[in-house]
mmCIF file of C-alpha atoms and ligand atoms in Angstrom:
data_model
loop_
_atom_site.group_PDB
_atom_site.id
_atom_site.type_symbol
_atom_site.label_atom_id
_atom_site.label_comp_id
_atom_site.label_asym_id
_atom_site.label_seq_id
_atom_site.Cartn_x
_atom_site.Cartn_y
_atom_site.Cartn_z
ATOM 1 C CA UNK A 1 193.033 115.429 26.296
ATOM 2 C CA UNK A 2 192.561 116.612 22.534
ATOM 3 C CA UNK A 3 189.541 118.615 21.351
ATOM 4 C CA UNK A 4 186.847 115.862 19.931
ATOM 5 C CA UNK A 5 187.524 113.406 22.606
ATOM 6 C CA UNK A 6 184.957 112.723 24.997
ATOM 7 C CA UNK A 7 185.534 113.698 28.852
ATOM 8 C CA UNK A 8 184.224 111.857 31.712
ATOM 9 C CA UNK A 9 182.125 113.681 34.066
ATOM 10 C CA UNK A 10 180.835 111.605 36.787
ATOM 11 C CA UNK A 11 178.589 112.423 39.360
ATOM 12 C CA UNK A 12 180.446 112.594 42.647
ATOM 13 C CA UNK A 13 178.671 110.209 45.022
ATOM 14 C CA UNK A 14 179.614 110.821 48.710
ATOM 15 C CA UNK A 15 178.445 108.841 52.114
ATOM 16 C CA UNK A 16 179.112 110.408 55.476
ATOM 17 C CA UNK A 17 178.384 108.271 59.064
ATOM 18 C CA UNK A 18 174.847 108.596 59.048
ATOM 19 C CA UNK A 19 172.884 105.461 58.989
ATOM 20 C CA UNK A 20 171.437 104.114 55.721
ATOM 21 C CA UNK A 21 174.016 102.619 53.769
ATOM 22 C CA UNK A 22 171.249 100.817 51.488
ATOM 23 C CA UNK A 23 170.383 103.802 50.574
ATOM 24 C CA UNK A 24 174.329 104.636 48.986
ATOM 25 C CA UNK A 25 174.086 101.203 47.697
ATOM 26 C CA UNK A 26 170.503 102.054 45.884
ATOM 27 C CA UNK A 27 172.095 105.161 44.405
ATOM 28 C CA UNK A 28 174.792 103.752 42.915
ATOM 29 C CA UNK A 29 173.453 100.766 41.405
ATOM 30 C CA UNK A 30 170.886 103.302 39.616
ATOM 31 C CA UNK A 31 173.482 105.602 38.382
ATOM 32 C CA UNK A 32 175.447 103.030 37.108
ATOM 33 C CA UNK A 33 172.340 101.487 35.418
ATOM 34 C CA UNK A 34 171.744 104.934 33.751
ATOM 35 C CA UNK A 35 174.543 104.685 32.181
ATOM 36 C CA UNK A 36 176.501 107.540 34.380
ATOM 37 C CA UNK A 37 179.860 107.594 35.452
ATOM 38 C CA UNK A 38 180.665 107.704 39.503
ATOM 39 C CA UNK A 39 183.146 108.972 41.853
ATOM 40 C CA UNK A 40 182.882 107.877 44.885
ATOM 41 C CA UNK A 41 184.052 109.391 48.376
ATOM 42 C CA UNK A 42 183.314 106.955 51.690
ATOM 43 C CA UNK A 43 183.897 109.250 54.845
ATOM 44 C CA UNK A 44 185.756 107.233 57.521
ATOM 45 C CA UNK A 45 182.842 107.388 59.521
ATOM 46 C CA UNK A 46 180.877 105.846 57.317
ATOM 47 C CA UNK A 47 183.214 103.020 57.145
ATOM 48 C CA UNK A 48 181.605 102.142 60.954
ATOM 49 C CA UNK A 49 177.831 102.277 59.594
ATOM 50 C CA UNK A 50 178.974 100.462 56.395
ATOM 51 C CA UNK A 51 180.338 96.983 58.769
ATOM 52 C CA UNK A 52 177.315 97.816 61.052
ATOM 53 C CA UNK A 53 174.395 97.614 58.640
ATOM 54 C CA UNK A 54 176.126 94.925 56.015
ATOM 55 C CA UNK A 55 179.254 93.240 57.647
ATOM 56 C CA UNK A 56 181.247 95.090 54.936
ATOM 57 C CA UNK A 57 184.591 96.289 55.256
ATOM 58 C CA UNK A 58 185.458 99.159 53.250
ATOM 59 C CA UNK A 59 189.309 99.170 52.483
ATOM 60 C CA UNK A 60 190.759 101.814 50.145
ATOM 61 C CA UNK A 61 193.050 99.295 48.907
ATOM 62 C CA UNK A 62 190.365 96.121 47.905
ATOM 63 C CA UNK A 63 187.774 98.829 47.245
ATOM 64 C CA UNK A 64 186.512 97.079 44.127
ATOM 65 C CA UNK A 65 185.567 94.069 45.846
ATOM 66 C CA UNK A 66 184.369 95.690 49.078
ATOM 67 C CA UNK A 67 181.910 97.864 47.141
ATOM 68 C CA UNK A 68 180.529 94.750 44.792
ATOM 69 C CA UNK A 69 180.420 92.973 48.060
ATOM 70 C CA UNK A 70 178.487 95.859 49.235
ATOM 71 C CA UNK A 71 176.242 96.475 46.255
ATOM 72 C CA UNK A 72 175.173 92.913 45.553
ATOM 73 C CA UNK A 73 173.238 93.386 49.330
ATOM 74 C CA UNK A 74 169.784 93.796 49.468
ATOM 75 C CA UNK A 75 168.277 96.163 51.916
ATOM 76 C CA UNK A 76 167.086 93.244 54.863
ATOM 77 C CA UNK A 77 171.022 92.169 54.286
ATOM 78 C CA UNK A 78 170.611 89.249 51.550
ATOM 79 C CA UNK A 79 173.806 88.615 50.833
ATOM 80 C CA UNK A 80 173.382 87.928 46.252
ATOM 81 C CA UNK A 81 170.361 90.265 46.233
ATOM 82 C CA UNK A 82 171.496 92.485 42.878
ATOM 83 C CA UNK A 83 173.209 90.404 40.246
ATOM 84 C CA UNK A 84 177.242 91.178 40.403
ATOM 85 C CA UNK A 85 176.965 95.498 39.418
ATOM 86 C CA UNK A 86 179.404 96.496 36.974
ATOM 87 C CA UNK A 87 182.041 99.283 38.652
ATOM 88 C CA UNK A 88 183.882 99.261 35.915
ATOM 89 C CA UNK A 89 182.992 103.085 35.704
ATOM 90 C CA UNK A 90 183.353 104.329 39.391
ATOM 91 C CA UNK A 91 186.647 105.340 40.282
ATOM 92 C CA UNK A 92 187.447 106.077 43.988
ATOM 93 C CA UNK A 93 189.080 108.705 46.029
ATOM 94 C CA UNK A 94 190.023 108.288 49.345
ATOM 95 C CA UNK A 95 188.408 110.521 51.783
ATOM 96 C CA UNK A 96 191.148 111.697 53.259
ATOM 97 C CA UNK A 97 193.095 112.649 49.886
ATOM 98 C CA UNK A 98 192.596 116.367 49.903
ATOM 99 C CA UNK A 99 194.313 117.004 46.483
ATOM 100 C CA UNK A 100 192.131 114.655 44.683
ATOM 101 C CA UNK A 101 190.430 115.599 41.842
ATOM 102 C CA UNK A 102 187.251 116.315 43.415
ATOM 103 C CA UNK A 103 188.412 118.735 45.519
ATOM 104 C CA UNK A 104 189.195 121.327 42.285
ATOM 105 C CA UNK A 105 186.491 122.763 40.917
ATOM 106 C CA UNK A 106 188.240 122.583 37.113
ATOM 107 C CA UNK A 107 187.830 118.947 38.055
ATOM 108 C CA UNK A 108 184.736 117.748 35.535
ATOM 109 C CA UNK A 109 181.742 116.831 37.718
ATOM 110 C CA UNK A 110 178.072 116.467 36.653
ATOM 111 C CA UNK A 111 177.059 117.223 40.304
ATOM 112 C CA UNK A 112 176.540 115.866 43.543
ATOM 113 C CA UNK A 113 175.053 113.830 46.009
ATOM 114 C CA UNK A 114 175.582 113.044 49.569
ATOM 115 C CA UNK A 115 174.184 110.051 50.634
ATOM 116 C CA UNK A 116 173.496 109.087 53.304
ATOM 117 C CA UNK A 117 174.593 112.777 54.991
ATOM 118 C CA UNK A 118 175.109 112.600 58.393
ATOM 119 C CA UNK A 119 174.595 115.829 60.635
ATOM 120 C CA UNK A 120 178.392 116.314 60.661
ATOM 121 C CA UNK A 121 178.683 116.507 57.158
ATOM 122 C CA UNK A 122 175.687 119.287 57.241
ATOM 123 C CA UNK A 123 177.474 121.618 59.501
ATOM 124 C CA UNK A 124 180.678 120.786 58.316
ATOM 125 C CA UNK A 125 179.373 121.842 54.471
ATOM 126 C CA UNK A 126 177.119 124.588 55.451
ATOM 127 C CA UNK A 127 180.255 126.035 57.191
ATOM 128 C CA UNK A 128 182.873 125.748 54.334
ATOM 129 C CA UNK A 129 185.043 123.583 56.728
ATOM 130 C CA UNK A 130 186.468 120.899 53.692
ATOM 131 C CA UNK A 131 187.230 119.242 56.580
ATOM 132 C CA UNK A 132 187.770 115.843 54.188
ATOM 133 C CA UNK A 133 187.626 115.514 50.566
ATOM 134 C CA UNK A 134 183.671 114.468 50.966
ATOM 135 C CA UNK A 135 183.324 118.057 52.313
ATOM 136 C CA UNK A 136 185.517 119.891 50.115
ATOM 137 C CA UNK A 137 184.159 118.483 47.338
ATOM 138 C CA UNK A 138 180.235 119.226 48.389
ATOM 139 C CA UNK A 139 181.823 122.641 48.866
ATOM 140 C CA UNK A 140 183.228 123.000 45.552
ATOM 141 C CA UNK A 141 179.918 121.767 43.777
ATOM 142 C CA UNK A 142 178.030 124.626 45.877
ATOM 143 C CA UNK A 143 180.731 127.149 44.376
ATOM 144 C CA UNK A 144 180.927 126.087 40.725
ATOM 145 C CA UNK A 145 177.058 126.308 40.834
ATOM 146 C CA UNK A 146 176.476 122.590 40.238
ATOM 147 C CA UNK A 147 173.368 120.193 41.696
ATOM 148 C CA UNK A 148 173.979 119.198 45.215
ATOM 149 C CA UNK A 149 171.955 116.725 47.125
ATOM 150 C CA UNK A 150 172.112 116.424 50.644
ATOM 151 C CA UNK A 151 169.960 113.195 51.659
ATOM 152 C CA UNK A 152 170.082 113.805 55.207
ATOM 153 C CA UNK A 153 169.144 111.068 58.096
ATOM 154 C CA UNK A 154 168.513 111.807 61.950
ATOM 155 C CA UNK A 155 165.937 112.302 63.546
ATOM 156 C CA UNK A 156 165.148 114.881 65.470
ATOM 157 C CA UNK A 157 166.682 117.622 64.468
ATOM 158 C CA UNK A 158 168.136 120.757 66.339
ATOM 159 C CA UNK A 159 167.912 124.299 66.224
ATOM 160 C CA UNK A 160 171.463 124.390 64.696
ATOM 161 C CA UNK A 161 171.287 121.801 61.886
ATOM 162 C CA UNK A 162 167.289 123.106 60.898
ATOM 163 C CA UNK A 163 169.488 126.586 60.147
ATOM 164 C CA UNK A 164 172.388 124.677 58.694
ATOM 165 C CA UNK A 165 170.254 123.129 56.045
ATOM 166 C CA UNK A 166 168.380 126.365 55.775
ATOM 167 C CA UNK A 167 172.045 127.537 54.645
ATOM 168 C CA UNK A 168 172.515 124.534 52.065
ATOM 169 C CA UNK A 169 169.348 125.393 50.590
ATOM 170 C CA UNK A 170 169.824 129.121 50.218
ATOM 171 C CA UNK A 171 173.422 128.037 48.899
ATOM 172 C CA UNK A 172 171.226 126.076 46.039
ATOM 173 C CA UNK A 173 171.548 122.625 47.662
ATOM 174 C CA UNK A 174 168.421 120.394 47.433
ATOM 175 C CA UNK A 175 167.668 119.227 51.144
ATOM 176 C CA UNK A 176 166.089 115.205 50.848
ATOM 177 C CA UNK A 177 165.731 113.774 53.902
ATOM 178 C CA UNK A 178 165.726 110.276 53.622
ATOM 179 C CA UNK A 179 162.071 109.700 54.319
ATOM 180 C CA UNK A 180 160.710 107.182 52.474
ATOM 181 C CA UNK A 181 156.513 107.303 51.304
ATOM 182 C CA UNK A 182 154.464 104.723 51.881
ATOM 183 C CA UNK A 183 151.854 105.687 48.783
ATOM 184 C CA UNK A 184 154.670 104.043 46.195
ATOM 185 C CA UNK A 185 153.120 100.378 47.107
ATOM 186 C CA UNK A 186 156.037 99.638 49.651
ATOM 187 C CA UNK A 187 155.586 96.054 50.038
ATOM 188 C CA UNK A 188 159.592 95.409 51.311
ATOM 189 C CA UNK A 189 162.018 97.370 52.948
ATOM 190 C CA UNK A 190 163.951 97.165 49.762
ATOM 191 C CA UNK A 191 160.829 99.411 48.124
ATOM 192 C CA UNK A 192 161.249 101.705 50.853
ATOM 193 C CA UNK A 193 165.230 102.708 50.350
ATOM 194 C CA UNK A 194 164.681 102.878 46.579
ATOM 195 C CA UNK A 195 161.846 105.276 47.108
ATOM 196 C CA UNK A 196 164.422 107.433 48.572
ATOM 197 C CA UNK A 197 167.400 106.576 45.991
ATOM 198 C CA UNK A 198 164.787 107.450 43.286
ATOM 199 C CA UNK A 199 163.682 111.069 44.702
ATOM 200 C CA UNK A 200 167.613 111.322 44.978
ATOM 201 C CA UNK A 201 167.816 110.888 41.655
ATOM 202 C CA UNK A 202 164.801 112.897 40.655
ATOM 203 C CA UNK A 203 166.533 115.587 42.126
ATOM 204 C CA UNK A 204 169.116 115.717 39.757
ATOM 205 C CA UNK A 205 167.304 114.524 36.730
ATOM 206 C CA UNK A 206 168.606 111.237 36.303
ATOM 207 C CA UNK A 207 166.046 108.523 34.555
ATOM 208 C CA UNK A 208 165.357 105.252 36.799
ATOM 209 C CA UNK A 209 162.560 102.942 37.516
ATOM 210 C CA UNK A 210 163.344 102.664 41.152
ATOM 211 C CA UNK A 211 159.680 103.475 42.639
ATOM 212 C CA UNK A 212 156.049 104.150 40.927
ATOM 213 C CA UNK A 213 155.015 107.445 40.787
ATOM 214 C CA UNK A 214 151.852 108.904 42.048
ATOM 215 C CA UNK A 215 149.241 109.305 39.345
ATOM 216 C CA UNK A 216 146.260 110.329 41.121
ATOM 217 C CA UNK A 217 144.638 107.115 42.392
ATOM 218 C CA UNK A 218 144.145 106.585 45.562
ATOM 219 C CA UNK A 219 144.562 102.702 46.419
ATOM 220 C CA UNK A 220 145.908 101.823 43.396
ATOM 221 C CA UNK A 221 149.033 100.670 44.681
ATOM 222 C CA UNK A 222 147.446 98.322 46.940
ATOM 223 C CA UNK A 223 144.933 96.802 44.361
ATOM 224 C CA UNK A 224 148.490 96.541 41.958
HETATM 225 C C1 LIG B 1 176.331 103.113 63.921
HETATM 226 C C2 LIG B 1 176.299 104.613 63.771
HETATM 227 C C3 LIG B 1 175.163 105.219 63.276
HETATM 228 C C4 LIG B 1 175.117 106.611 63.139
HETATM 229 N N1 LIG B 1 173.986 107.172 62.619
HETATM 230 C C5 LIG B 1 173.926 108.501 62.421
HETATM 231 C C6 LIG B 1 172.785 109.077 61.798
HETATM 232 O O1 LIG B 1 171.831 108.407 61.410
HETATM 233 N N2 LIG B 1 172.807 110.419 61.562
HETATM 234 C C7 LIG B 1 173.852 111.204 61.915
HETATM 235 O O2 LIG B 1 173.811 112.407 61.673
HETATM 236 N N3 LIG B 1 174.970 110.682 62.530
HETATM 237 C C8 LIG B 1 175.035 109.343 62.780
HETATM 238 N N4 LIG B 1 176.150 108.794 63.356
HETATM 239 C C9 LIG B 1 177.225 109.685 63.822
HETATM 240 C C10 LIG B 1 178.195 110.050 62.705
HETATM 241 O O3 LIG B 1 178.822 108.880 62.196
HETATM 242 C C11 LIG B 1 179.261 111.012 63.257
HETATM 243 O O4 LIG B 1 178.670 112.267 63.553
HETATM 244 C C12 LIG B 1 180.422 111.217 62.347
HETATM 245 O O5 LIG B 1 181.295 112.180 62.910
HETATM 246 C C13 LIG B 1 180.040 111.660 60.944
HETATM 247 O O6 LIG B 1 181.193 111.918 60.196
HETATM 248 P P1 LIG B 1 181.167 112.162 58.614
HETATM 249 O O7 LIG B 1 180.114 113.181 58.342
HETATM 250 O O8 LIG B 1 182.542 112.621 58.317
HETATM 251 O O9 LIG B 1 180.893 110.849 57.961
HETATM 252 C C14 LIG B 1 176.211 107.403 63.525
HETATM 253 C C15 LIG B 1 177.373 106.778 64.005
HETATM 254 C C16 LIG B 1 177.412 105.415 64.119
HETATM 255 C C17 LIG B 1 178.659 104.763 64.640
#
């Protein structure tokens, strides 16, 4: 690339096994709609949760049409929910491609986030295994000093992944647990995952009207 020519530098968008693919989905519709560019990394595991919460089949080779398939869902599984997103700017890397371009840090990268992130993917980050390019590259944001996100979902949570995150948060992670309010007006469970998307994205300073904030009055969302 010559000097003067502008570089893309997506945010890296990764989602391990753990349930809440609407919540991937919510994420990278808003990105998208910010204007942001996108990498995306789909764990294998997540590949099961993916066909188990919207009958999609995530192939690396049709990935295009498996994630417009997948983003066009609406939370409760409406198939045509979201007019037909644009992924025109998300490019996708294979989760098992370890010399992707993710997985350098002189790789240009905004940041980012892991959602969902199962308890595998905590340990497995907290621990410096790069056991897939999802890991390594969560690893590599930690290192270079970039935003990292970790929207974890389980619940409850043991003794070893309450120190795990304890270790992504003194490594400068932000730990979100997918737990969505119910003081946003949540009237669908479509308002509920974009609560979540929207901290997500709060997190790492990216505009979006996904939820209302709190101002201050109680009831207000219910008299809205
Ligand atoms: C249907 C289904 C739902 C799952 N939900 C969760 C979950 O909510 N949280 C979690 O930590 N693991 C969950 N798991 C287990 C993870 O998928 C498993 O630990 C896997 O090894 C994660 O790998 P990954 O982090 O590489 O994606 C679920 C598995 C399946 C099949």
């Amino acid at each position: 690339m010559n000097a003067g020519e502008s570089q893309r530098t997506p945010w890296i968008l990764g989602v391990s096994g753990a349930s809440g693919t609407p919540y991937a989905a919510a994420v990278l519709r808003a990105l998208l709609e910010a204007g942001q560019s996108v990498d995306l990394v789909v764990s294998r595991a997540s590949r099961l949760t993916l066909l188990d919460e919207t009958g999609v089949s995530f192939r690396d080779a049709h990935w295009r049409e498996d994630l417009r398939a997948w983003l066009s869902q609406g939370a409760d599984g409406t198939p045509g929910a979201f007019a037909d997103v644009d992924v025109s700017d998300v490019r996708h890397w294979s989760a098992g491609d370890l010399a992707a371009g993710p997985s350098s840090g002189s790789y240009p990268a905004r940041g980012m986030l892991i959602v969902p992130a199962s308890t595998a993917c905590v340990a497995g980050v907290a621990l410096g295994l790069s056991k897939d390019l999802l890991q390594r590259a969560a690893g590599v944001t930690l290192k270079e000093r970039r935003p990292l996100v970790v929207a974890l979902r389980e619940t409850p949570l043991s003794g070893s992944t309450l120190r795990q995150l304890v270790a992504l948060d003194d490594a400068g992670a932000t730990v979100l647990p997918a737990s969505p309010a119910f003081y946003a007006g949540a009237r669908h469970l479509q308002h509920l995952v974009d609560f979540v998307a929207g901290r997500a994205l709060d997190a790492v300073g990216v505009p979006h009207r996904l939820y209302r904030r709190w101002e201050g009055d109680l009831g207000a969302a219910r008299s809205a």
